[in-house]
Coordinates of C-alpha atoms and ligand atoms in Angstrom, one line a residue:
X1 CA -61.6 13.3 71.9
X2 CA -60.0 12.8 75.5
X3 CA -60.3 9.4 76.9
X4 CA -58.9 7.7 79.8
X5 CA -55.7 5.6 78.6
X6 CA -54.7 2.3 79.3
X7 CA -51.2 0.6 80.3
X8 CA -49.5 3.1 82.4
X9 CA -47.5 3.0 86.0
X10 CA -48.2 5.3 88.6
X11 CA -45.3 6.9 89.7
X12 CA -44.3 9.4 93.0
X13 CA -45.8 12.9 92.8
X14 CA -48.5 12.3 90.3
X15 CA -46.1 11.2 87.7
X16 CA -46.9 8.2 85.4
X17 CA -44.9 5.9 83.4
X18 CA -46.5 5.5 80.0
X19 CA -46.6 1.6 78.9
X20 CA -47.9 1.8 75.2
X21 CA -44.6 2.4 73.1
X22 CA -40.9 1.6 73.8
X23 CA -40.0 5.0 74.8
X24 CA -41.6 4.4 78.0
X25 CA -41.9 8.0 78.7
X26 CA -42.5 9.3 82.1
X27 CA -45.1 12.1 82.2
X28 CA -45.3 14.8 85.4
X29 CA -48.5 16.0 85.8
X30 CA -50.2 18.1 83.2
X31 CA -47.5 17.1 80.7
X32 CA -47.7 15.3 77.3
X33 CA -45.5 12.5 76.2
X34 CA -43.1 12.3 73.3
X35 CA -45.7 11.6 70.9
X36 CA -48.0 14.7 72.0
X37 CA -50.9 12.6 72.0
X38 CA -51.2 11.3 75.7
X39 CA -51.2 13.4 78.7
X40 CA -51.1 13.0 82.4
X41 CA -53.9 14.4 84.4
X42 CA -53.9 14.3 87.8
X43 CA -51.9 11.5 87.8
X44 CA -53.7 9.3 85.0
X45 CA -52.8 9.2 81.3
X46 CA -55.0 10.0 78.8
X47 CA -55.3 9.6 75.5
X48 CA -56.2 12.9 73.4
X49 CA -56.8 11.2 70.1
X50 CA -59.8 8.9 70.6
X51 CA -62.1 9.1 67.8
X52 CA -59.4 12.1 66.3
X53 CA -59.2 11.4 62.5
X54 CA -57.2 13.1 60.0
X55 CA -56.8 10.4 57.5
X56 CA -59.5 8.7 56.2
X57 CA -59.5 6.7 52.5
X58 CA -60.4 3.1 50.8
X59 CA -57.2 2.3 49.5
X60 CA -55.8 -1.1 47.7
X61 CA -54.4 -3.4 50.4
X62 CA -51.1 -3.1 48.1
X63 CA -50.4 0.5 49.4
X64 CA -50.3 -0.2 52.5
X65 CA -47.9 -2.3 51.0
X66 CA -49.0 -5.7 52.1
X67 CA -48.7 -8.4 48.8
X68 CA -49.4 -11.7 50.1
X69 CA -52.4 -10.6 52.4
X70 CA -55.9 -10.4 50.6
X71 CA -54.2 -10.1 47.4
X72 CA -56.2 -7.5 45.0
X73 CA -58.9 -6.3 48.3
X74 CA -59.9 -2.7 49.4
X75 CA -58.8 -1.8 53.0
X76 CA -60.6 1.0 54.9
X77 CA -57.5 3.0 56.0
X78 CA -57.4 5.4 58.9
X79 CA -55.3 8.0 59.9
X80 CA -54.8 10.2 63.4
X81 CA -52.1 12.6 64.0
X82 CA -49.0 12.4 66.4
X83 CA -46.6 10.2 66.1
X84 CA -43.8 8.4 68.4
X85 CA -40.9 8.5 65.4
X86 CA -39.1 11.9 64.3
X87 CA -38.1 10.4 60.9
X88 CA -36.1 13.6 59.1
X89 CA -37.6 12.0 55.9
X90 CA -41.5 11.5 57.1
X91 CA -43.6 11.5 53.8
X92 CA -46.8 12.1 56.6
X93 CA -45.0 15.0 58.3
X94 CA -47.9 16.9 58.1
X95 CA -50.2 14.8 60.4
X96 CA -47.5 12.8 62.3
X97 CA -45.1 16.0 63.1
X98 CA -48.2 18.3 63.8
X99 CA -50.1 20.0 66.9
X100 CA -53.5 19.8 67.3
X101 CA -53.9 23.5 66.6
X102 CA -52.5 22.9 63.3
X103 CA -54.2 19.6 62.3
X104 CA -57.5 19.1 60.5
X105 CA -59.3 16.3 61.9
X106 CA -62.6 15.1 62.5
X107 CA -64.4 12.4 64.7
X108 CA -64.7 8.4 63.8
X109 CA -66.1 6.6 66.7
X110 CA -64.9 2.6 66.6
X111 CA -68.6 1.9 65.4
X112 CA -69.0 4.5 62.6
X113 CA -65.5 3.1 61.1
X114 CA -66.6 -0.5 61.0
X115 CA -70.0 0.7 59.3
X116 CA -67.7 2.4 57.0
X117 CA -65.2 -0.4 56.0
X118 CA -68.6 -2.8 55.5
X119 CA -70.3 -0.5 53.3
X120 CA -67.3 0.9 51.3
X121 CA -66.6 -3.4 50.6
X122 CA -63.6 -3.4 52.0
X123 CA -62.0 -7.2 53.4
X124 CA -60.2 -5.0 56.1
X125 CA -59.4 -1.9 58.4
X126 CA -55.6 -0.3 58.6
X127 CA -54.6 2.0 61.1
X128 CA -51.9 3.8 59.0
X129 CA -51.1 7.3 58.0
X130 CA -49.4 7.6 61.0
X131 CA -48.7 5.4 64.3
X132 CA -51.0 3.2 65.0
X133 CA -49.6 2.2 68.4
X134 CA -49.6 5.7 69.9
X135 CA -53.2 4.9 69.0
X136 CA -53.8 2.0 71.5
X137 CA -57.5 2.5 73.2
X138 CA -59.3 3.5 69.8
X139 CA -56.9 0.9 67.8
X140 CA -58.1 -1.9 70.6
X141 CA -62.0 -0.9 70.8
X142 CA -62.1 -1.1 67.0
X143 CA -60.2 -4.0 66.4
X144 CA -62.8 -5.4 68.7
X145 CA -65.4 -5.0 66.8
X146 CA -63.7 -5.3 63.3
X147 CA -62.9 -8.7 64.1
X148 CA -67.3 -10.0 65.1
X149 CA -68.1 -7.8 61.9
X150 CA -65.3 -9.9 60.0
X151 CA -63.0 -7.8 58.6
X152 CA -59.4 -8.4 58.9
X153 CA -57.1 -5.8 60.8
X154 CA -54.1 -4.2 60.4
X155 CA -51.5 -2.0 61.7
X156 CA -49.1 -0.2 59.4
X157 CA -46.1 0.4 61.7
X158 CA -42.8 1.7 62.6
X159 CA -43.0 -1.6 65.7
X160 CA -42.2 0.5 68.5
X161 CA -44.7 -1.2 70.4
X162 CA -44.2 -2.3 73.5
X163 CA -45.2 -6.2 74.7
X164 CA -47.5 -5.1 77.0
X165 CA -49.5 -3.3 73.9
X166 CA -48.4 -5.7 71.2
X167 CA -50.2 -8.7 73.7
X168 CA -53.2 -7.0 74.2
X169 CA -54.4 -6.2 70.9
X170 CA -53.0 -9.7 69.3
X171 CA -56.2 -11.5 69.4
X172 CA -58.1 -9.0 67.2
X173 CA -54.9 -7.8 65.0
X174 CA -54.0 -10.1 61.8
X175 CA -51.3 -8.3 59.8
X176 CA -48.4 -6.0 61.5
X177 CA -46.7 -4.3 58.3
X178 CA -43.5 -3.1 59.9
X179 CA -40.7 -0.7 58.6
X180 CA -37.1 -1.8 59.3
X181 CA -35.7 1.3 58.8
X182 CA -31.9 0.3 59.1
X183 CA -30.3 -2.1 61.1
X184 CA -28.3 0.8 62.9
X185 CA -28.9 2.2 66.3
X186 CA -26.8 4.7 65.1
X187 CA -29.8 5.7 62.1
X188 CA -32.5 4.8 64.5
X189 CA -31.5 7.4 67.2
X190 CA -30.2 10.0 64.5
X191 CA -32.8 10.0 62.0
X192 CA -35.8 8.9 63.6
X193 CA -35.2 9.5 67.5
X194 CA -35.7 6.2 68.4
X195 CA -34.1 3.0 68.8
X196 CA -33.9 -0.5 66.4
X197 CA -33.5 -3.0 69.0
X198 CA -37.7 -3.1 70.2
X199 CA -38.7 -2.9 66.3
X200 CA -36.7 -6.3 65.7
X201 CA -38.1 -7.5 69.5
X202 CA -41.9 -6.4 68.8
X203 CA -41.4 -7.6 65.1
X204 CA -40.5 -11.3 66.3
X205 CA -43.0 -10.9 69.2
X206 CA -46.0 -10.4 66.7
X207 CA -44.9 -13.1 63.9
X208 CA -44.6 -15.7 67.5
X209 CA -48.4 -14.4 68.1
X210 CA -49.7 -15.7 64.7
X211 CA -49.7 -12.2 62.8
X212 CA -49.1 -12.0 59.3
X213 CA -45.8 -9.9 58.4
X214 CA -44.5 -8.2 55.7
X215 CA -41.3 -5.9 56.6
X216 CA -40.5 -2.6 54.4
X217 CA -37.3 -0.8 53.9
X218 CA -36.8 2.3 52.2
X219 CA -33.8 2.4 51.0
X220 CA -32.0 5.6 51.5
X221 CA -29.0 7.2 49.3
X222 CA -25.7 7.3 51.4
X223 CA -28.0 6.8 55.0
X224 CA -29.3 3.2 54.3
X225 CA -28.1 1.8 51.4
X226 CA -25.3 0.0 51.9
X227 CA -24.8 -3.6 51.1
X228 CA -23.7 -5.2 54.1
X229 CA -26.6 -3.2 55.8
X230 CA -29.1 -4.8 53.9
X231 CA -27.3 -7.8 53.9
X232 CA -27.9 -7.7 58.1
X233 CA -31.6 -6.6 57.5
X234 CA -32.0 -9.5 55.2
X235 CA -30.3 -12.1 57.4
X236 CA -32.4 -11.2 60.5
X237 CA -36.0 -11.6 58.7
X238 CA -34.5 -14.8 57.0
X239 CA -33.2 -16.0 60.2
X240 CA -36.5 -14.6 63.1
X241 CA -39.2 -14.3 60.8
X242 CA -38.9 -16.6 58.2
X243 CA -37.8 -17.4 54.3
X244 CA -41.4 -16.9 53.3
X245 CA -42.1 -13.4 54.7
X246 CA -42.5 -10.7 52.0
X247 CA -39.6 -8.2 52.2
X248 CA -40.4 -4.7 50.2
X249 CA -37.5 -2.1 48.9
X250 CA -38.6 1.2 48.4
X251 CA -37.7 4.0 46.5
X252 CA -36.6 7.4 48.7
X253 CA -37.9 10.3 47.5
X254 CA -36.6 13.7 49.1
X255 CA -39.0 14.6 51.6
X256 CA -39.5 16.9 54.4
X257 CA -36.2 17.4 56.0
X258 CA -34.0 15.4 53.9
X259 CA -34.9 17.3 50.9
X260 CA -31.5 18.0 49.8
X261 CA -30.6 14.0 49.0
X262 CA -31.5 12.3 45.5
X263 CA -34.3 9.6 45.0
X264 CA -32.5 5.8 45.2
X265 CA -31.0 4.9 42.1
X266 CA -32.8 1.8 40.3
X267 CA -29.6 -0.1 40.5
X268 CA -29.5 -0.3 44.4
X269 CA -32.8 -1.3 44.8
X270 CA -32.1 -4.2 42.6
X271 CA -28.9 -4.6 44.5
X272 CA -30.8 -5.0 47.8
X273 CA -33.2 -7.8 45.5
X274 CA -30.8 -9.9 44.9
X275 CA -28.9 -9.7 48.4
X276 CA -32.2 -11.1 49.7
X277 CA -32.9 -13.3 47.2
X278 CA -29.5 -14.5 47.1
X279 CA -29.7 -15.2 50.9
X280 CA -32.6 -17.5 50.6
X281 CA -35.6 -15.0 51.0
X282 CA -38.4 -16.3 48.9
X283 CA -40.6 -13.5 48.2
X284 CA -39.0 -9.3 47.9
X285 CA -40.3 -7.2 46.2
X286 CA -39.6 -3.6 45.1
X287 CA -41.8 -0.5 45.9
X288 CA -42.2 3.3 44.5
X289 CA -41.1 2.0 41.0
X290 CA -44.5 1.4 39.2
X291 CA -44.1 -1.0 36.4
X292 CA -41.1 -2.8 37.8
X293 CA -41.1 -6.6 37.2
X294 CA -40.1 -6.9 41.0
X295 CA -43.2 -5.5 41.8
X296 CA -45.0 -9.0 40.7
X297 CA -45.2 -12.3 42.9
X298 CA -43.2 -15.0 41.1
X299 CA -43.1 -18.6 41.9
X300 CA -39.7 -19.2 44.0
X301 CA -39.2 -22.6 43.0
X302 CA -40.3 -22.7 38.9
X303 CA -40.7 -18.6 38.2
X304 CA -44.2 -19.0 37.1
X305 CA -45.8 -15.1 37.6
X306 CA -48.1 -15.8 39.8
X307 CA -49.6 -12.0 40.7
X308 CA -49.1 -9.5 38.1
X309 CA -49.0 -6.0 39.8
X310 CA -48.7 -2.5 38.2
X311 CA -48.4 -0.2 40.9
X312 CA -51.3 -0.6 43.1
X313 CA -53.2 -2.2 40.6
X314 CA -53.9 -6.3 40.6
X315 CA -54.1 -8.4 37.5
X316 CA -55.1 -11.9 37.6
X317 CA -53.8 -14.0 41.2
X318 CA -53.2 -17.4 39.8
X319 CA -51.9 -19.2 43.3
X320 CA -54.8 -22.2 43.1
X321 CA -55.2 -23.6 46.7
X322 CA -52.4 -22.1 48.0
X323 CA -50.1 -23.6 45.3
X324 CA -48.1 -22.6 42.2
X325 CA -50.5 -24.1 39.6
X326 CA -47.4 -24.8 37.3
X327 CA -45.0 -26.9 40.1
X328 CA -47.6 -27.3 43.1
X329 CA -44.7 -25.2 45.3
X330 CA -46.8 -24.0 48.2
X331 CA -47.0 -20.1 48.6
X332 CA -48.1 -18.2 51.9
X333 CA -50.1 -16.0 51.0
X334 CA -53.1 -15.3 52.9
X335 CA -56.2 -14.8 50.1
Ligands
LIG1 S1 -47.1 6.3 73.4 FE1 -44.9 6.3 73.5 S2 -44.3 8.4 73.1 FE2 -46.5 8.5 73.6 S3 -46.6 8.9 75.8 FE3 -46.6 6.7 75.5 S4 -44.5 6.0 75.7 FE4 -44.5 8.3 75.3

């Protein structure tokens, strides 16, 4: 469904200035921008995905994956299509790289969804699947009303959000789950068409704003997997975001255009563990390998297991007030 946009500059000759991701893409008249999702008409942008669906699922809040956020909860998840990113290794190619004569979608107003996360009993509502941000006006409207039916939100993100967007949805957004791809421009502009440097500026912006954060990295063979990258990925959470933010490694698996590479060896994934533990980080965690001990919530100060994970599924959650019941260490986690 077309709706009128938000956040955008008018420019000279109908032209507009798109404000809702970092690309900042100007848009001549009748144009789309990068994402393929907003388009200026007659000198206005509009967004072409309102209500547009093409994702929708009850998942467990640990695929999205958040750990220390409603621990063992159902999150209503939904998907559009579009995206901002050109990631050569999208597992979601076929919604986030598609047109909208190729996509399958169908309509979710804002009110419909909310009925839908209450009645399915989920504690929240992701926008995931693909971007959320490219998703502003139908993100905003339903985080509105997520929040007075009180379910918690969430966006499931590659960060390139812009301030201006990032500012107005904070009050009704609690949890940003945000990839950091690489710490190289040189990845960024290569493998995804973008840039790093306004995922680490809207990353810091939302954890200043009160959101909860979990970062993700996949860890790539021979693109993103060497030490002293991760070391720099590690060192910036540590040093902008925190000790106690929950930093997940995940397995590659050859996808979509990088089909040709191999899936990350175990032994780097546990390499990039214990550069962040080693480096002070207090809670990491390692993704696409179901059954992995590092998938499990241990207590940093005494190693008490304090969430037994298998996969998606939860076992028992044994943090008592907010506290390792074995040493009293405090644990932020948000349950
Ligand atoms: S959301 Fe981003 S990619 Fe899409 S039109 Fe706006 S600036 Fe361009």
């Amino acid at each position: 469904m077309i709706k009128e946009g938000v956040l955008f500059d008018k420019l000279a000759d109908k032209k507009v200035k798109c404000n809702v991701c970092s690309h900042r893409c100007t848009i001549a008249e009748g144009k789309l921008g990068l994402c393929r999702t907003r388009q200026n008409k007659d000198g206005k942008v509009y967004t072409l995905i309102y209500n547009t669906v093409s994702s929708e699922a009850v998942d467990p809040i640990e695929k999205k994956p958040l750990y220390h956020f409603l621990p063992g909860t159902l999150s209503y998840s939904l998907g559009s299509i579009g995206c901002n990113f050109r990631c050569q290794h999208c597992q979601n190619w076929n919604i986030s790289q598609t047109t909208f004569e190729e996509s399958h979608t169908i309509e979710i107003t804002p009110e419909t969804a909310i009925k839908r996360a209450l009645e399915s009993g989920s504690k929240s509502i992701s926008w995931t699947y693909n971007e959320p941000a490219i998703w502003h006006e139908y993100t905003y409207d339903s985080a509105v009303l997520a929040k007075r039916a009180g379910l918690k939100t969430i966006y499931v993100t590659n960060g390139y959000i812009t301030p201006e967007a990032l500012l107005r949805i904070a009050p009704y957004l609690d949890a940003f789950r945000v990839d950091i791809k690489s710490f190289s421009e040189d990845f960024y502009r290569k493998t995804c068409g973008a840039r790093l440097a306004p995922v680490l500026e809207s990353t810091k912006l939302a954890k200043e704003l009160g959101m909860h954060v979990e970062t993700v990295t996949l860890i790539i063979p021979a693109k993103s997997d060497s030490p002293e990258e991760i070391t720099q990925i590690v060192r910036w959470v540590h040093d902008n975001l925190g000790i106690d933010t929950p930093m997940h490694f995940t397995r590659f698996h050859p996808m979509y255009k990088m089909d040709d590479l191999y899936p990350t060896p175990l032994d780097t994934l546990e390499m990039a563990y214990d550069i962040a533990k080693k480096e002070g980080m207090r809670f990491v965690y390692l993704g696409n390998v179901g059954g992995h001990k590092y998938e499990n919530t241990y207590c940093p100060k005494c190693n008490t297991l304090l969430i037994d994970r298998l996969g998606f599924r939860v076992g028992a959650v044994k943090i008592k007030d907010g506290k390792c019941p074995e040493c009293g260490e405090g644990i932020a986690i948000v349950v």
